[in-house]
Amino acid sequence: MRAIINTEYGPPEVVKLMEVDKPLPKDNEVLVKVHATTVNRTDCGFRSAEYFISRFFSGLIRPKNKTLGNEFAGEIETVGKDVTSFKVGDKVFGYNDTKFGAHAEYVTMAEDEAITTMPGNLTYEEAAPITEGGHYALCDIRAAKIKAGQKILINGATGAIGSAAVQLAKYFGAEVTAVCDTKNVDLVKSLGADVVIDYTKEDFTKMSQTFDVVFDAVGKSSFGQCKPILIKSGIYMSTELGKNCENIFLALTTPLFGGKKVLFPIPTINKQDVVFLKELVENNKYKPVIDRRYPLEQIVEAYKFVETGNKTGNVVITLT
Ligand SMILES: NC(=O)c1ccc[n+]([C@@H]2O[C@H](COP(=O)([O-])OP(=O)(O)OC[C@H]3O[C@@H](n4cnc5c(N)ncnc54)[C@H](OP(=O)(O)O)[C@@H]3O)[C@@H](O)[C@H]2O)c1
C-alpha cells in the first residue's frame, strides 16, 4: 500500500510517499481503507519533535511510529475474528495518537479504541476532522465544568481546537465571546459565537468585561495578561505550555490558593468521546471547519501550510 513514512524527526520534507506492506488486523482489530485523513498540529508536533518532551512518547532518537496521521475516515475492509461491533463495509471514523498510521491507504484499530461508525450526514472528507480539535476542546471544556449561562472567551476561534470549542461551549449552554481576525468574523458567528472580537482591532485582554473562563485555543496569551478579565473564581486555559512552561507550573499551584486559577488538562479520548462527537454532528450541534484539501501525494505542502499557524479549522488529506 502507499504510505507516508518518516524515519527521522525534522521539517515537512522528512516525510516520503513509499510502498509498504498492508497491515494485518489482529483478532480484536479492524482494517480500515482510509478515504480521508488530516494533517494537524499533533502530526506536526510529533514529526518535528520541536518539544523534546514529545520524544518520550514517540522515540528518543527517531520516531517509533513511521507513519503519522491520527484522524481518519474510511471503510472497513476486514474484521478480526473476535470483532463483534463492526462489519465489512461499515463507514467509520476515529482517532489514534498512540499508534498513528492514518497517513496511509490502510490503518488498523482495535474495536474498543476511539472508532465508531460515521455520522450519516457527512462525507469521508467531512468526517475525518471531527476528532483532533474536537477532543482537545472537549477535554478543556469538561475540565472547566462549563455550565449553562457561564461566560467563556475563546481566543483563536478559527483553529481546529478553537472552532470546535466555540461549537461545544455553545452546546453546553455558555455565552461565547470568540476572538479571530477580520476575514473570519462571519464564519465564527456562524459557529454560534454570541460576540466576536476582531483581534486586529481590539486587544481582548484589555476588555472591561469579565469571564468565567478564558480559553486560549491558540496559546498566544498568558494567565498574567488574562487575569484582569477573569471573575474572582475564573479559569484560564491555554493550548500552549507558555513561557518557560509556566502553564504547567501554574496549573499545579494556582488551584491551591483559591481564586483565579489555571487548568492544563492532559487530553484523553476514548470510544465514548468519539460517539459523543458523532451524535453532536448528527444533531447539527458540531461540524468541523475545513480549510484546504490536499491529495496524499502533496502531504509536504499540507504540512507547510499547517505550520503557518494560519489555517482556518482543519486541513484534509484525500486518498483515492
Ligand atoms: N504540540 C502538539 O502536539 C499540539 C497538538 C495540537 C495543538 N497544539 C497547539 O494548539 C494550538 C491550536 O492548534 P489548532 O490546530 O487548533 O490551530 P492552528 O493551526 O494553530 O490555527 C490557529 C488559528 O488561530 C488563528 N490565530 C493566529 N494568531 C492569532 C492570534 N494572535 N489571535 C487569535 N487568533 C489567532 C489563526 O487565524 P488567522 O491566521 O486568521 O489569525 C488560525 O485560524 C496551537 O498553538 C498548537 O501548537 C499543539
mmCIF file of C-alpha atoms and ligand atoms in Angstrom:
data_model
loop_
_atom_site.group_PDB
_atom_site.id
_atom_site.type_symbol
_atom_site.label_atom_id
_atom_site.label_comp_id
_atom_site.label_asym_id
_atom_site.label_seq_id
_atom_site.Cartn_x
_atom_site.Cartn_y
_atom_site.Cartn_z
ATOM 1 C CA MET A 1 0.000 0.000 0.000
ATOM 2 C CA ARG A 2 1.016 3.634 -0.296
ATOM 3 C CA ALA A 3 2.001 5.256 2.999
ATOM 4 C CA ILE A 4 3.751 8.392 4.186
ATOM 5 C CA ILE A 5 6.932 7.402 6.018
ATOM 6 C CA ASN A 6 9.228 9.449 8.222
ATOM 7 C CA THR A 7 12.272 7.703 9.631
ATOM 8 C CA GLU A 8 13.693 10.836 11.270
ATOM 9 C CA TYR A 9 12.435 13.976 13.026
ATOM 10 C CA GLY A 10 12.598 17.230 11.132
ATOM 11 C CA PRO A 11 10.900 19.655 8.712
ATOM 12 C CA PRO A 12 7.980 18.689 6.418
ATOM 13 C CA GLU A 13 10.399 17.270 3.816
ATOM 14 C CA VAL A 14 11.315 14.316 6.085
ATOM 15 C CA VAL A 15 8.042 12.636 5.097
ATOM 16 C CA LYS A 16 8.142 10.466 1.947
ATOM 17 C CA LEU A 17 5.480 8.633 -0.013
ATOM 18 C CA MET A 18 6.510 4.947 -0.165
ATOM 19 C CA GLU A 19 5.162 1.453 -0.855
ATOM 20 C CA VAL A 20 4.969 -0.639 2.319
ATOM 21 C CA ASP A 21 3.202 -3.825 3.429
ATOM 22 C CA LYS A 22 -0.507 -3.547 4.141
ATOM 23 C CA PRO A 23 -1.115 -4.014 7.908
ATOM 24 C CA LEU A 24 -2.803 -7.223 9.070
ATOM 25 C CA PRO A 25 -5.560 -6.763 11.660
ATOM 26 C CA LYS A 26 -5.247 -8.788 14.870
ATOM 27 C CA ASP A 27 -8.227 -10.821 16.117
ATOM 28 C CA ASN A 28 -9.653 -7.812 18.002
ATOM 29 C CA GLU A 29 -8.923 -5.273 15.226
ATOM 30 C CA VAL A 30 -10.500 -3.923 12.052
ATOM 31 C CA LEU A 31 -8.650 -2.988 8.868
ATOM 32 C CA VAL A 32 -9.871 0.369 7.537
ATOM 33 C CA LYS A 33 -9.383 1.513 3.943
ATOM 34 C CA VAL A 34 -8.653 5.194 4.552
ATOM 35 C CA HIS A 35 -10.529 7.616 2.286
ATOM 36 C CA ALA A 36 -9.621 10.818 4.159
ATOM 37 C CA THR A 37 -7.256 11.850 6.921
ATOM 38 C CA THR A 38 -5.856 15.161 8.152
ATOM 39 C CA VAL A 39 -2.569 16.930 8.756
ATOM 40 C CA ASN A 40 -2.916 18.673 12.089
ATOM 41 C CA ARG A 41 -0.810 20.272 14.783
ATOM 42 C CA THR A 42 -0.455 16.943 16.586
ATOM 43 C CA ASP A 43 1.157 15.410 13.468
ATOM 44 C CA CYS A 44 3.405 18.469 13.171
ATOM 45 C CA GLY A 45 4.465 18.210 16.810
ATOM 46 C CA PHE A 46 5.338 14.507 16.533
ATOM 47 C CA ARG A 47 7.057 14.889 13.129
ATOM 48 C CA SER A 48 9.265 17.811 14.145
ATOM 49 C CA ALA A 49 9.748 16.775 17.823
ATOM 50 C CA GLU A 50 10.068 20.522 18.357
ATOM 51 C CA TYR A 51 9.143 19.972 22.010
ATOM 52 C CA PHE A 52 11.754 17.460 23.196
ATOM 53 C CA ILE A 53 9.269 16.088 25.718
ATOM 54 C CA SER A 54 7.248 14.524 22.856
ATOM 55 C CA ARG A 55 10.211 12.174 22.185
ATOM 56 C CA PHE A 56 9.498 10.352 25.456
ATOM 57 C CA PHE A 57 6.308 9.140 23.751
ATOM 58 C CA SER A 58 7.432 8.942 20.125
ATOM 59 C CA GLY A 59 11.041 7.699 20.384
ATOM 60 C CA LEU A 60 14.111 9.457 21.832
ATOM 61 C CA ILE A 61 16.363 9.359 18.746
ATOM 62 C CA ARG A 62 13.992 8.532 15.888
ATOM 63 C CA PRO A 63 10.245 8.034 15.509
ATOM 64 C CA LYS A 64 8.821 4.704 16.720
ATOM 65 C CA ASN A 65 5.741 5.117 14.514
ATOM 66 C CA LYS A 66 6.997 5.741 10.999
ATOM 67 C CA THR A 67 3.606 6.717 9.627
ATOM 68 C CA LEU A 68 1.833 9.661 11.248
ATOM 69 C CA GLY A 69 -1.844 10.588 10.851
ATOM 70 C CA ASN A 70 -4.141 10.395 13.867
ATOM 71 C CA GLU A 71 -7.581 11.107 12.328
ATOM 72 C CA PHE A 72 -9.196 9.010 9.634
ATOM 73 C CA ALA A 73 -12.459 8.257 7.877
ATOM 74 C CA GLY A 74 -12.858 5.206 5.686
ATOM 75 C CA GLU A 75 -14.470 1.853 5.088
ATOM 76 C CA ILE A 76 -13.881 -1.398 6.963
ATOM 77 C CA GLU A 77 -12.278 -3.934 4.654
ATOM 78 C CA THR A 78 -11.540 -6.777 7.077
ATOM 79 C CA VAL A 79 -12.571 -7.611 10.644
ATOM 80 C CA GLY A 80 -10.580 -9.775 13.085
ATOM 81 C CA LYS A 81 -12.292 -12.985 14.214
ATOM 82 C CA ASP A 82 -13.192 -11.590 17.672
ATOM 83 C CA VAL A 83 -14.726 -8.330 16.398
ATOM 84 C CA THR A 84 -18.467 -8.107 17.048
ATOM 85 C CA SER A 85 -19.381 -4.416 16.779
ATOM 86 C CA PHE A 86 -18.231 -3.713 13.179
ATOM 87 C CA LYS A 87 -18.708 -5.485 9.869
ATOM 88 C CA VAL A 88 -17.060 -5.328 6.471
ATOM 89 C CA GLY A 89 -18.326 -2.275 4.549
ATOM 90 C CA ASP A 90 -19.063 -0.103 7.615
ATOM 91 C CA LYS A 91 -18.102 3.537 7.094
ATOM 92 C CA VAL A 92 -16.108 4.565 10.162
ATOM 93 C CA PHE A 93 -14.045 7.426 11.559
ATOM 94 C CA GLY A 94 -11.790 7.778 14.556
ATOM 95 C CA TYR A 95 -8.606 8.897 16.253
ATOM 96 C CA ASN A 96 -5.341 7.258 17.277
ATOM 97 C CA ASP A 97 -2.406 9.234 18.671
ATOM 98 C CA THR A 98 -0.659 6.305 20.309
ATOM 99 C CA LYS A 99 -0.031 4.324 17.120
ATOM 100 C CA PHE A 100 -0.912 6.956 14.456
ATOM 101 C CA GLY A 101 -0.745 5.357 10.953
ATOM 102 C CA ALA A 102 -3.599 7.120 9.133
ATOM 103 C CA HIS A 103 -1.372 8.774 6.507
ATOM 104 C CA ALA A 104 -1.663 5.564 4.520
ATOM 105 C CA GLU A 105 -4.124 3.626 2.414
ATOM 106 C CA TYR A 106 -4.935 1.264 5.313
ATOM 107 C CA VAL A 107 -4.918 1.568 9.101
ATOM 108 C CA THR A 108 -5.801 -0.930 11.842
ATOM 109 C CA MET A 109 -7.749 -0.110 15.007
ATOM 110 C CA ALA A 110 -8.857 -2.296 17.918
ATOM 111 C CA GLU A 111 -12.644 -2.371 18.044
ATOM 112 C CA ASP A 112 -12.714 -0.883 21.565
ATOM 113 C CA GLU A 113 -10.485 2.079 20.625
ATOM 114 C CA ALA A 114 -11.667 5.575 19.542
ATOM 115 C CA ILE A 115 -13.511 4.444 16.400
ATOM 116 C CA THR A 116 -17.192 4.405 15.523
ATOM 117 C CA THR A 117 -19.477 4.462 12.505
ATOM 118 C CA MET A 118 -19.612 7.740 10.583
ATOM 119 C CA PRO A 119 -22.422 10.233 11.074
ATOM 120 C CA GLY A 120 -24.888 9.652 8.250
ATOM 121 C CA ASN A 121 -24.883 13.292 7.192
ATOM 122 C CA LEU A 122 -21.152 13.698 6.395
ATOM 123 C CA THR A 123 -18.766 12.629 3.630
ATOM 124 C CA TYR A 124 -15.415 10.952 4.389
ATOM 125 C CA GLU A 125 -13.643 14.297 3.961
ATOM 126 C CA GLU A 126 -16.039 15.983 6.381
ATOM 127 C CA ALA A 127 -15.853 13.159 8.946
ATOM 128 C CA ALA A 128 -12.053 12.804 9.083
ATOM 129 C CA PRO A 129 -11.500 16.094 11.015
ATOM 130 C CA ILE A 130 -14.157 15.501 13.707
ATOM 131 C CA THR A 131 -11.846 14.300 16.453
ATOM 132 C CA GLU A 132 -8.496 16.110 16.815
ATOM 133 C CA GLY A 133 -9.632 19.654 17.546
ATOM 134 C CA GLY A 134 -12.907 18.259 18.883
ATOM 135 C CA HIS A 135 -11.390 16.126 21.653
ATOM 136 C CA TYR A 136 -8.869 18.762 22.756
ATOM 137 C CA ALA A 137 -11.715 21.283 23.019
ATOM 138 C CA LEU A 138 -13.942 18.767 24.815
ATOM 139 C CA CYS A 139 -11.230 17.955 27.391
ATOM 140 C CA ASP A 140 -10.743 21.614 28.230
ATOM 141 C CA ILE A 141 -14.457 22.409 28.356
ATOM 142 C CA ARG A 142 -15.098 19.397 30.603
ATOM 143 C CA ALA A 143 -12.146 20.314 32.850
ATOM 144 C CA ALA A 144 -13.569 23.819 33.302
ATOM 145 C CA LYS A 145 -17.009 22.285 34.050
ATOM 146 C CA ILE A 146 -18.697 24.830 31.775
ATOM 147 C CA LYS A 147 -22.328 25.314 32.793
ATOM 148 C CA ALA A 148 -25.295 26.967 31.112
ATOM 149 C CA GLY A 149 -25.156 30.748 31.371
ATOM 150 C CA GLN A 150 -21.416 30.976 32.080
ATOM 151 C CA LYS A 151 -19.347 33.387 30.050
ATOM 152 C CA ILE A 152 -16.393 31.965 28.129
ATOM 153 C CA LEU A 153 -13.911 33.808 25.946
ATOM 154 C CA ILE A 154 -12.230 31.685 23.271
ATOM 155 C CA ASN A 155 -9.123 33.109 21.636
ATOM 156 C CA GLY A 156 -8.020 31.542 18.347
ATOM 157 C CA ALA A 157 -11.609 30.638 17.492
ATOM 158 C CA THR A 158 -10.608 29.731 13.933
ATOM 159 C CA GLY A 159 -8.120 26.943 14.746
ATOM 160 C CA ALA A 160 -9.129 23.277 14.744
ATOM 161 C CA ILE A 161 -9.439 23.439 18.529
ATOM 162 C CA GLY A 162 -10.947 26.937 18.726
ATOM 163 C CA SER A 163 -13.614 26.346 16.071
ATOM 164 C CA ALA A 164 -14.635 23.127 17.865
ATOM 165 C CA ALA A 165 -14.538 24.888 21.257
ATOM 166 C CA VAL A 166 -16.956 27.616 20.110
ATOM 167 C CA GLN A 167 -19.479 24.991 18.997
ATOM 168 C CA LEU A 168 -19.042 22.762 22.066
ATOM 169 C CA ALA A 169 -19.207 25.665 24.536
ATOM 170 C CA LYS A 170 -22.481 26.748 22.890
ATOM 171 C CA TYR A 171 -23.755 23.160 23.139
ATOM 172 C CA PHE A 172 -23.017 23.207 26.899
ATOM 173 C CA GLY A 173 -25.011 26.455 27.183
ATOM 174 C CA ALA A 174 -22.229 29.009 27.622
ATOM 175 C CA GLU A 175 -22.317 32.578 26.382
ATOM 176 C CA VAL A 176 -19.400 32.643 23.953
ATOM 177 C CA THR A 177 -17.150 35.558 23.079
ATOM 178 C CA ALA A 178 -14.800 34.478 20.299
ATOM 179 C CA VAL A 179 -11.616 36.158 19.077
ATOM 180 C CA CYS A 180 -10.489 35.886 15.449
ATOM 181 C CA ASP A 181 -9.252 38.088 12.638
ATOM 182 C CA THR A 182 -11.372 40.275 10.318
ATOM 183 C CA LYS A 183 -11.742 37.764 7.492
ATOM 184 C CA ASN A 184 -13.299 35.131 9.748
ATOM 185 C CA VAL A 185 -15.809 37.191 11.752
ATOM 186 C CA ASP A 186 -18.809 35.851 9.781
ATOM 187 C CA LEU A 187 -17.541 32.263 9.963
ATOM 188 C CA VAL A 188 -17.150 32.441 13.739
ATOM 189 C CA LYS A 189 -20.631 33.971 14.117
ATOM 190 C CA SER A 190 -21.979 31.083 12.042
ATOM 191 C CA LEU A 191 -20.385 28.644 14.516
ATOM 192 C CA GLY A 192 -22.596 30.168 17.205
ATOM 193 C CA ALA A 193 -20.434 32.810 18.912
ATOM 194 C CA ASP A 194 -22.572 35.424 20.666
ATOM 195 C CA VAL A 195 -19.921 38.122 20.436
ATOM 196 C CA VAL A 196 -16.947 38.228 18.061
ATOM 197 C CA ILE A 197 -13.828 40.289 18.750
ATOM 198 C CA ASP A 198 -11.574 41.110 15.801
ATOM 199 C CA TYR A 199 -8.028 40.829 17.164
ATOM 200 C CA THR A 200 -6.696 43.186 14.513
ATOM 201 C CA LYS A 201 -8.879 45.962 16.008
ATOM 202 C CA GLU A 202 -9.160 45.142 19.713
ATOM 203 C CA ASP A 203 -6.955 43.525 22.362
ATOM 204 C CA PHE A 204 -9.263 41.126 24.230
ATOM 205 C CA THR A 205 -7.054 41.199 27.337
ATOM 206 C CA LYS A 206 -7.904 44.907 27.759
ATOM 207 C CA MET A 207 -11.705 44.421 27.735
ATOM 208 C CA SER A 208 -13.713 45.813 30.649
ATOM 209 C CA GLN A 209 -15.985 42.746 30.716
ATOM 210 C CA THR A 210 -15.086 39.689 32.830
ATOM 211 C CA PHE A 211 -15.449 35.974 32.065
ATOM 212 C CA ASP A 212 -15.863 32.726 34.000
ATOM 213 C CA VAL A 213 -13.402 31.075 31.633
ATOM 214 C CA VAL A 214 -10.761 32.296 29.193
ATOM 215 C CA PHE A 215 -9.676 29.514 26.826
ATOM 216 C CA ASP A 216 -6.762 30.497 24.624
ATOM 217 C CA ALA A 217 -7.069 27.841 21.921
ATOM 218 C CA VAL A 218 -4.051 29.211 20.066
ATOM 219 C CA GLY A 219 -1.793 29.818 23.063
ATOM 220 C CA LYS A 220 -0.987 33.471 22.332
ATOM 221 C CA SER A 221 -1.732 34.958 25.770
ATOM 222 C CA SER A 222 -0.666 34.342 29.362
ATOM 223 C CA PHE A 223 -2.500 33.922 32.672
ATOM 224 C CA GLY A 224 -1.000 37.227 33.836
ATOM 225 C CA GLN A 225 -2.430 39.095 30.837
ATOM 226 C CA CYS A 226 -5.843 37.473 31.210
ATOM 227 C CA LYS A 227 -6.274 37.772 34.995
ATOM 228 C CA PRO A 228 -7.991 41.206 34.739
ATOM 229 C CA ILE A 229 -10.730 39.768 32.511
ATOM 230 C CA LEU A 230 -11.444 36.763 34.776
ATOM 231 C CA ILE A 231 -14.061 36.800 37.529
ATOM 232 C CA LYS A 232 -12.745 36.100 41.083
ATOM 233 C CA SER A 233 -13.025 32.317 40.662
ATOM 234 C CA GLY A 234 -12.251 32.438 36.927
ATOM 235 C CA ILE A 235 -10.366 29.774 34.998
ATOM 236 C CA TYR A 236 -7.602 30.285 32.414
ATOM 237 C CA MET A 237 -6.663 27.521 29.967
ATOM 238 C CA SER A 238 -4.229 27.513 27.060
ATOM 239 C CA THR A 239 -3.228 25.023 24.361
ATOM 240 C CA GLU A 240 0.426 26.025 24.733
ATOM 241 C CA LEU A 241 2.836 25.442 27.622
ATOM 242 C CA GLY A 242 3.571 29.183 27.816
ATOM 243 C CA LYS A 243 6.845 30.946 28.586
ATOM 244 C CA ASN A 244 9.206 28.580 30.466
ATOM 245 C CA CYS A 245 6.342 26.039 30.588
ATOM 246 C CA GLU A 246 4.602 28.352 33.081
ATOM 247 C CA ASN A 247 1.140 26.946 32.365
ATOM 248 C CA ILE A 248 2.141 23.559 33.822
ATOM 249 C CA PHE A 249 3.581 25.190 36.957
ATOM 250 C CA LEU A 250 0.538 27.486 37.315
ATOM 251 C CA ALA A 251 -1.872 24.571 36.869
ATOM 252 C CA LEU A 252 -0.146 22.808 39.769
ATOM 253 C CA THR A 253 -0.013 25.822 42.073
ATOM 254 C CA THR A 254 -2.918 28.223 41.415
ATOM 255 C CA PRO A 255 -5.690 25.747 42.414
ATOM 256 C CA LEU A 256 -4.098 25.525 45.898
ATOM 257 C CA PHE A 257 -4.823 29.165 46.761
ATOM 258 C CA GLY A 258 -8.484 29.602 45.709
ATOM 259 C CA GLY A 259 -9.449 32.429 43.382
ATOM 260 C CA LYS A 260 -8.371 32.675 39.754
ATOM 261 C CA LYS A 261 -6.642 29.563 38.510
ATOM 262 C CA VAL A 262 -5.007 27.852 35.549
ATOM 263 C CA LEU A 263 -6.072 24.432 34.303
ATOM 264 C CA PHE A 264 -3.943 22.354 31.941
ATOM 265 C CA PRO A 265 -5.807 19.079 31.461
ATOM 266 C CA ILE A 266 -3.995 16.155 29.828
ATOM 267 C CA PRO A 267 -6.030 15.390 26.714
ATOM 268 C CA THR A 268 -7.640 11.961 26.502
ATOM 269 C CA ILE A 269 -10.014 10.334 24.043
ATOM 270 C CA ASN A 270 -11.969 7.085 24.079
ATOM 271 C CA LYS A 271 -14.794 5.468 22.158
ATOM 272 C CA GLN A 272 -17.465 7.258 24.239
ATOM 273 C CA ASP A 273 -15.947 10.626 23.270
ATOM 274 C CA VAL A 274 -15.980 9.737 19.571
ATOM 275 C CA VAL A 275 -19.592 8.573 19.841
ATOM 276 C CA PHE A 276 -20.449 11.796 21.706
ATOM 277 C CA LEU A 277 -18.888 13.931 18.937
ATOM 278 C CA LYS A 278 -20.671 11.851 16.282
ATOM 279 C CA GLU A 279 -24.036 12.461 17.985
ATOM 280 C CA LEU A 280 -23.361 16.198 18.131
ATOM 281 C CA VAL A 281 -22.626 16.133 14.384
ATOM 282 C CA GLU A 282 -25.816 14.175 13.683
ATOM 283 C CA ASN A 283 -27.816 16.690 15.730
ATOM 284 C CA ASN A 284 -26.220 19.620 13.845
ATOM 285 C CA LYS A 285 -24.525 20.900 17.029
ATOM 286 C CA TYR A 286 -20.970 20.450 15.730
ATOM 287 C CA LYS A 287 -19.355 20.378 12.319
ATOM 288 C CA PRO A 288 -15.596 20.560 11.779
ATOM 289 C CA VAL A 289 -14.450 23.548 9.742
ATOM 290 C CA ILE A 290 -12.381 22.607 6.687
ATOM 291 C CA ASP A 291 -9.829 24.924 5.135
ATOM 292 C CA ARG A 292 -7.862 23.186 2.366
ATOM 293 C CA ARG A 293 -7.787 19.684 0.934
ATOM 294 C CA TYR A 294 -4.626 18.050 -0.470
ATOM 295 C CA PRO A 295 -4.130 14.656 -2.132
ATOM 296 C CA LEU A 296 -1.833 12.262 -0.231
ATOM 297 C CA GLU A 297 0.925 12.911 -2.776
ATOM 298 C CA GLN A 298 1.040 16.594 -1.703
ATOM 299 C CA ILE A 299 1.298 16.000 2.032
ATOM 300 C CA VAL A 300 4.535 18.002 2.333
ATOM 301 C CA GLU A 301 2.641 21.069 1.065
ATOM 302 C CA ALA A 302 -0.126 20.330 3.565
ATOM 303 C CA TYR A 303 2.403 20.232 6.434
ATOM 304 C CA LYS A 304 3.934 23.521 5.288
ATOM 305 C CA PHE A 305 0.521 25.187 5.231
ATOM 306 C CA VAL A 306 -0.490 23.834 8.661
ATOM 307 C CA GLU A 307 2.777 25.142 10.092
ATOM 308 C CA THR A 308 1.998 28.696 9.010
ATOM 309 C CA GLY A 309 -0.324 28.754 12.063
ATOM 310 C CA ASN A 310 -2.943 30.377 9.849
ATOM 311 C CA LYS A 311 -5.182 27.509 8.800
ATOM 312 C CA THR A 312 -8.874 28.023 9.362
ATOM 313 C CA GLY A 313 -10.116 24.854 11.061
ATOM 314 C CA ASN A 314 -8.709 21.706 9.508
ATOM 315 C CA VAL A 315 -6.585 20.535 6.580
ATOM 316 C CA VAL A 316 -7.846 17.334 4.973
ATOM 317 C CA ILE A 317 -5.830 14.759 3.011
ATOM 318 C CA THR A 318 -7.734 12.783 0.416
ATOM 319 C CA LEU A 319 -6.905 9.273 -0.786
ATOM 320 C CA THR A 320 -8.331 7.766 -3.921
HETATM 321 N N1 LIG B 1 2.233 20.113 20.103
HETATM 322 C C1 LIG B 1 1.120 19.449 19.828
HETATM 323 O O1 LIG B 1 1.119 18.208 19.741
HETATM 324 C C2 LIG B 1 -0.156 20.213 19.591
HETATM 325 C C3 LIG B 1 -1.270 19.497 19.177
HETATM 326 C C4 LIG B 1 -2.434 20.196 18.906
HETATM 327 C C5 LIG B 1 -2.463 21.563 19.114
HETATM 328 N N2 LIG B 1 -1.388 22.233 19.566
HETATM 329 C C6 LIG B 1 -1.413 23.686 19.744
HETATM 330 O O2 LIG B 1 -2.742 24.147 19.834
HETATM 331 C C7 LIG B 1 -2.872 25.397 19.180
HETATM 332 C C8 LIG B 1 -4.036 25.405 18.223
HETATM 333 O O3 LIG B 1 -3.917 24.465 17.212
HETATM 334 P P1 LIG B 1 -5.039 24.429 16.098
HETATM 335 O O4 LIG B 1 -4.708 23.311 15.190
HETATM 336 O O5 LIG B 1 -6.370 24.480 16.729
HETATM 337 O O6 LIG B 1 -4.934 25.806 15.384
HETATM 338 P P2 LIG B 1 -3.810 26.464 14.438
HETATM 339 O O7 LIG B 1 -3.477 25.689 13.277
HETATM 340 O O8 LIG B 1 -2.670 26.750 15.299
HETATM 341 O O9 LIG B 1 -4.570 27.753 13.934
HETATM 342 C C9 LIG B 1 -4.567 28.844 14.665
HETATM 343 C C10 LIG B 1 -5.743 29.722 14.288
HETATM 344 O O10 LIG B 1 -5.636 30.781 15.175
HETATM 345 C C11 LIG B 1 -5.684 31.999 14.476
HETATM 346 N N3 LIG B 1 -4.716 32.936 15.061
HETATM 347 C C12 LIG B 1 -3.406 33.077 14.752
HETATM 348 N N4 LIG B 1 -2.878 34.051 15.510
HETATM 349 C C13 LIG B 1 -3.872 34.508 16.289
HETATM 350 C C14 LIG B 1 -3.934 35.493 17.302
HETATM 351 N N5 LIG B 1 -2.879 36.215 17.659
HETATM 352 N N6 LIG B 1 -5.108 35.717 17.909
HETATM 353 C C15 LIG B 1 -6.194 34.984 17.585
HETATM 354 N N7 LIG B 1 -6.202 34.044 16.631
HETATM 355 C C16 LIG B 1 -5.040 33.800 16.006
HETATM 356 C C17 LIG B 1 -5.347 31.695 13.035
HETATM 357 O O11 LIG B 1 -6.188 32.514 12.220
HETATM 358 P P3 LIG B 1 -5.640 33.806 11.454
HETATM 359 O O12 LIG B 1 -4.443 33.352 10.701
HETATM 360 O O13 LIG B 1 -6.788 34.210 10.607
HETATM 361 O O14 LIG B 1 -5.348 34.757 12.535
HETATM 362 C C18 LIG B 1 -5.715 30.224 12.874
HETATM 363 O O15 LIG B 1 -7.003 30.063 12.312
HETATM 364 C C19 LIG B 1 -1.537 25.682 18.518
HETATM 365 O O16 LIG B 1 -0.858 26.574 19.354
HETATM 366 C C20 LIG B 1 -0.860 24.339 18.511
HETATM 367 O O17 LIG B 1 0.532 24.424 18.584
HETATM 368 C C21 LIG B 1 -0.220 21.584 19.782
#
